[in-house]
Coordinates of C-alpha atoms and ligand atoms in Angstrom, one line a residue:
X17 CA 70.6 103.0 165.0
X18 CA 68.9 99.9 166.4
X19 CA 65.9 98.0 165.1
X20 CA 63.8 97.1 168.1
X21 CA 61.1 95.4 166.1
X22 CA 60.5 93.1 164.3
X23 CA 63.9 91.4 164.7
X24 CA 66.2 93.4 166.9
X25 CA 69.6 94.2 165.3
X26 CA 71.9 97.1 164.4
X27 CA 70.6 98.9 161.3
X28 CA 70.7 102.2 159.4
X29 CA 68.2 104.3 157.5
X30 CA 69.7 103.1 154.2
X31 CA 69.5 99.5 155.2
X32 CA 65.9 99.8 156.4
X33 CA 64.8 101.4 153.1
X34 CA 67.0 99.4 150.7
X35 CA 64.3 97.0 149.7
X36 CA 61.4 99.5 150.0
X37 CA 59.7 99.8 146.6
X38 CA 56.4 101.5 147.2
X39 CA 55.9 102.0 143.4
X40 CA 55.6 98.2 142.9
X41 CA 52.1 96.9 143.0
X42 CA 50.1 100.0 143.8
X43 CA 46.3 99.9 144.2
X44 CA 44.6 99.8 140.8
X45 CA 43.2 103.3 140.7
X46 CA 45.3 105.5 142.9
X47 CA 48.9 105.7 144.1
X48 CA 50.1 103.9 147.2
X49 CA 50.1 106.5 149.9
X50 CA 52.5 106.8 152.8
X51 CA 52.5 109.6 155.3
X52 CA 55.6 111.0 157.1
X53 CA 55.3 113.0 160.3
X54 CA 57.5 114.0 163.3
X55 CA 55.8 114.4 166.6
X56 CA 56.9 115.5 170.1
X57 CA 56.0 113.3 173.1
X58 CA 53.1 115.6 173.9
X59 CA 51.7 115.0 170.4
X60 CA 52.7 118.4 168.8
X61 CA 53.6 118.5 165.1
X62 CA 55.2 122.0 165.1
X63 CA 57.6 124.1 167.2
X64 CA 57.3 127.8 166.6
X65 CA 55.0 127.1 163.7
X66 CA 57.3 124.7 161.8
X67 CA 58.3 121.1 161.9
X68 CA 62.1 121.4 161.6
X69 CA 62.9 121.7 165.3
X70 CA 61.1 118.5 166.2
X71 CA 63.4 115.8 164.8
X72 CA 67.1 115.2 164.7
X73 CA 69.5 114.7 161.7
X74 CA 68.5 111.1 161.7
X75 CA 64.9 112.2 161.2
X76 CA 66.0 114.3 158.2
X77 CA 67.9 111.3 156.9
X78 CA 64.7 109.1 157.1
X79 CA 62.7 111.8 155.4
X80 CA 65.2 112.2 152.5
X81 CA 65.6 108.4 152.3
X82 CA 61.8 108.0 151.9
X83 CA 61.6 110.8 149.4
X84 CA 64.1 109.0 147.2
X85 CA 61.7 106.1 146.9
X86 CA 58.4 107.8 145.9
X87 CA 57.2 109.0 142.5
X88 CA 55.9 112.3 144.0
X89 CA 55.6 114.2 147.3
X90 CA 52.3 115.8 148.4
X91 CA 51.6 118.6 150.9
X92 CA 48.7 120.8 151.8
X93 CA 48.9 124.6 151.2
X94 CA 49.2 125.2 154.9
X95 CA 52.4 123.2 155.0
X96 CA 53.7 125.0 151.9
X97 CA 53.0 128.4 153.5
X98 CA 54.7 127.3 156.8
X99 CA 57.7 125.4 155.4
X100 CA 58.4 127.1 152.1
X101 CA 59.6 124.0 150.2
X102 CA 62.4 124.0 147.8
X103 CA 63.4 121.5 145.1
X104 CA 63.1 118.1 146.7
X105 CA 66.5 116.9 145.6
X106 CA 69.1 119.6 145.2
X107 CA 71.8 117.0 145.2
X108 CA 72.4 115.6 141.6
X109 CA 73.7 112.3 143.1
X110 CA 70.3 111.6 144.7
X111 CA 68.5 112.4 141.4
X112 CA 70.8 109.9 139.7
X113 CA 70.0 107.3 142.2
X114 CA 66.3 107.7 141.5
X115 CA 67.0 107.4 137.8
X116 CA 68.8 104.1 138.5
X117 CA 65.7 102.9 140.4
X118 CA 63.6 103.8 137.3
X119 CA 61.6 106.6 138.9
X120 CA 61.6 110.3 137.9
X121 CA 64.7 112.2 138.8
X122 CA 62.7 115.1 140.3
X123 CA 59.6 114.0 142.2
X124 CA 56.8 116.4 141.3
X125 CA 55.5 118.3 144.4
X126 CA 51.7 118.0 144.6
X127 CA 50.1 120.9 146.6
X128 CA 46.4 120.7 147.7
X129 CA 44.9 124.1 148.4
X130 CA 44.2 127.6 147.1
X131 CA 46.4 129.8 144.9
X132 CA 47.3 131.6 148.1
X133 CA 50.9 130.2 148.0
X134 CA 54.3 131.6 148.7
X135 CA 55.2 132.0 145.1
X136 CA 58.6 133.4 146.1
X137 CA 59.6 130.1 147.8
X138 CA 62.5 128.2 146.3
X139 CA 60.3 125.4 145.0
X140 CA 58.9 127.9 142.5
X141 CA 61.9 130.2 141.9
X142 CA 64.7 127.7 141.5
X143 CA 63.4 125.4 138.8
X144 CA 63.8 121.6 138.5
X145 CA 60.9 119.3 138.4
X146 CA 57.4 120.6 138.5
X147 CA 54.6 121.4 140.9
X148 CA 51.1 120.2 140.6
X149 CA 48.5 122.4 142.3
X150 CA 45.2 120.6 143.0
X151 CA 42.8 123.4 143.8
X152 CA 39.1 124.0 144.4
X153 CA 39.6 127.6 143.1
X154 CA 37.5 127.8 139.9
X155 CA 39.6 130.7 138.5
X156 CA 42.9 132.5 139.0
X157 CA 46.2 131.5 137.6
X158 CA 49.6 131.0 139.3
X159 CA 52.1 133.7 138.4
X160 CA 54.9 132.9 136.0
X161 CA 57.5 130.9 137.9
X162 CA 60.8 129.2 137.0
X163 CA 59.4 125.8 138.0
X164 CA 56.4 124.8 135.9
X165 CA 53.1 124.7 137.8
X166 CA 50.4 122.5 136.5
X167 CA 46.9 123.3 137.9
X168 CA 44.4 120.6 138.3
X169 CA 41.0 122.1 139.1
X170 CA 38.4 120.4 141.3
X171 CA 35.9 123.2 141.7
X172 CA 33.2 122.6 144.3
X173 CA 34.4 124.3 147.4
X174 CA 36.8 121.6 148.5
X175 CA 39.1 119.1 146.8
X176 CA 37.9 115.5 147.2
X177 CA 41.2 113.7 148.1
X178 CA 40.0 110.4 146.6
X179 CA 39.3 112.1 143.2
X180 CA 42.6 113.9 143.4
X181 CA 44.5 110.7 144.0
X182 CA 42.7 109.0 141.1
X183 CA 43.7 111.9 138.8
X184 CA 47.3 111.7 140.0
X185 CA 47.5 108.1 139.0
X186 CA 45.5 108.3 135.7
X187 CA 46.7 111.6 134.4
X188 CA 50.3 111.8 135.8
X189 CA 51.2 108.1 136.3
X190 CA 52.0 108.6 140.0
X191 CA 52.1 105.1 141.5
X192 CA 53.7 106.0 144.9
X193 CA 53.0 109.2 146.8
X194 CA 54.7 110.4 150.0
X195 CA 52.4 112.8 151.8
X196 CA 54.3 115.1 154.2
X197 CA 51.3 116.6 155.7
X198 CA 50.1 118.7 157.2
X199 CA 47.6 117.8 159.8
X200 CA 44.4 118.8 157.9
X201 CA 45.3 117.0 154.7
X202 CA 46.3 114.0 156.9
X203 CA 42.8 113.8 158.4
X204 CA 41.1 113.7 155.0
X205 CA 43.3 110.8 153.8
X206 CA 42.7 108.8 156.9
X207 CA 38.9 109.6 156.8
X208 CA 38.7 108.2 153.3
X209 CA 40.8 105.2 154.0
X210 CA 43.5 106.4 151.6
X211 CA 46.6 106.2 153.8
X212 CA 48.4 102.9 153.4
X213 CA 51.3 103.6 155.8
X214 CA 52.5 106.1 158.4
X215 CA 56.1 106.8 159.1
X216 CA 56.2 108.6 162.5
X217 CA 59.3 110.0 164.2
X218 CA 58.7 110.4 168.0
X219 CA 61.1 113.0 169.3
X220 CA 61.9 113.1 173.0
X221 CA 60.6 116.7 173.4
X222 CA 57.7 118.4 175.2
X223 CA 56.4 121.6 173.7
X224 CA 53.0 122.3 175.3
X225 CA 51.2 123.8 172.4
X226 CA 50.7 123.4 168.7
X227 CA 48.9 121.3 166.1
X228 CA 48.9 117.5 166.3
X229 CA 49.8 115.3 163.3
X230 CA 46.1 115.0 162.5
X231 CA 43.6 117.8 162.8
X232 CA 39.9 117.1 161.8
X233 CA 37.2 114.7 162.6
X234 CA 37.4 111.0 161.5
X235 CA 34.2 109.0 160.9
X236 CA 35.6 106.1 162.8
X237 CA 38.7 105.1 164.8
X238 CA 41.5 104.1 162.4
X239 CA 43.4 101.0 163.5
X240 CA 47.1 100.7 162.6
X241 CA 49.6 98.0 163.2
X242 CA 53.3 98.4 163.8
X243 CA 55.6 97.3 160.9
X244 CA 58.9 98.4 162.5
X245 CA 60.3 100.3 165.4
X246 CA 63.8 101.8 165.2
X247 CA 65.7 103.7 167.9
X248 CA 68.6 106.1 167.8
X249 CA 69.4 107.7 171.2
X250 CA 66.1 108.7 172.7
X251 CA 64.3 109.2 169.3
X252 CA 62.0 106.5 167.9
X253 CA 61.1 105.8 164.3
X254 CA 57.9 103.9 163.8
X255 CA 56.4 102.6 160.7
X256 CA 52.7 101.8 160.9
X257 CA 50.4 100.1 158.3
X258 CA 46.7 100.3 158.2
X259 CA 45.3 97.1 159.7
X260 CA 43.5 95.1 157.1
X261 CA 39.7 95.2 157.6
Ligands
NAP23 N1 55.6 117.6 162.2 C1 55.3 117.3 161.0 O1 55.8 116.3 160.5 C2 54.6 118.3 160.1 C3 54.3 118.0 158.8 C4 53.6 118.9 158.0 C5 53.2 120.1 158.5 N2 53.5 120.3 159.8 C6 53.0 121.6 160.4 O2 51.6 121.7 160.3 C7 51.3 123.1 160.2 C8 50.4 123.4 159.0 O3 49.2 122.7 159.3 P1 47.9 122.7 158.3 O4 46.9 121.8 158.9 O5 47.6 124.1 157.9 O6 48.6 122.1 157.0 P2 48.0 121.4 155.7 O7 47.1 120.3 156.0 O8 49.2 121.2 154.9 O9 47.2 122.6 155.0 C9 45.9 122.9 155.2 C10 45.5 123.7 154.0 O10 45.6 122.9 152.8 C11 44.5 123.2 152.0 N3 43.7 122.0 151.9 C12 43.7 120.9 152.6 N4 42.8 120.0 152.2 C13 42.1 120.6 151.2 C14 41.0 120.2 150.4 N5 40.4 119.1 150.5 N6 40.6 121.1 149.4 C15 41.2 122.3 149.3 N7 42.2 122.7 150.0 C16 42.7 121.9 151.0 C17 43.8 124.4 152.5 O11 44.5 125.5 151.9 P3 44.0 126.9 151.7 O12 44.0 127.6 153.0 O13 45.0 127.5 150.7 O14 42.6 126.8 151.1 C18 44.1 124.3 154.0 O15 44.0 125.5 154.7 C19 52.6 123.9 160.1 O16 52.9 124.4 161.4 C20 53.6 122.8 159.7 O17 54.9 123.1 160.1 C21 54.2 119.5 160.6

């Protein structure tokens, strides 16, 4: 892998992330929020309804490397239904590495959406860690699952993502949150100025149809600046930050 920007050199995912400590110095009342997405050259975020065929093994390594450095992972219910998540770290060595960094061994998986979830997905059936469901559903309970599911209710038709983030910080101590999508949850975070960083893998593929990484109106154009650009083969790995106002 090569770093093209800021200072060109040979590098690796591990080297790029070695000093990345997003849990240090979070905003006062919410977690620091980074988003991670993979896109095709024609701006599609799914192939055959899922994201897995977009990126290479290096993209997976970047995703796993990022996950290691966040208190929690967040997804929308649409992503949970499409991707059927499992335990974030099946590998005990990775859980140990997190403990050495002083962050929880198993990052909780935060899901935003209804109780219409794939309750037979490995995240719920295999145990390890916990899931936090932030829902606008006023009633209904999740079924009994191996993995504990904590329900945070935000009745009122739709979860306000700002309130949700404040609760994650105040009630669950989450200082750094990696949001892995999907596109509809992404738009709400950007619309409310709650996305601090965007890690974007640009895969050298054309697909022709499918969602983009952001679906939904924004009240204004969001301006980002490039923090780094990495290259492996024909795949690019960009890290953007929100440009300070
Ligand atoms: N390329 C990538 O990096 C990447 C990453 C993630 C996902 N994806 C792809 O994106 C697709 C899924 O797209 P998506 O837009 O449906 O995903 P999404 O944003 O994860 O899920 C949308 C769903 O989340 C719930 N939700 C979101 N905001 C809410 C709010 N404020 N209040 C209450 N519920 C809320 C709703 O669930 P309910 O319907 O339950 O109410 C909504 O239907 C899949 O094909 C997936 O593979 C790609």
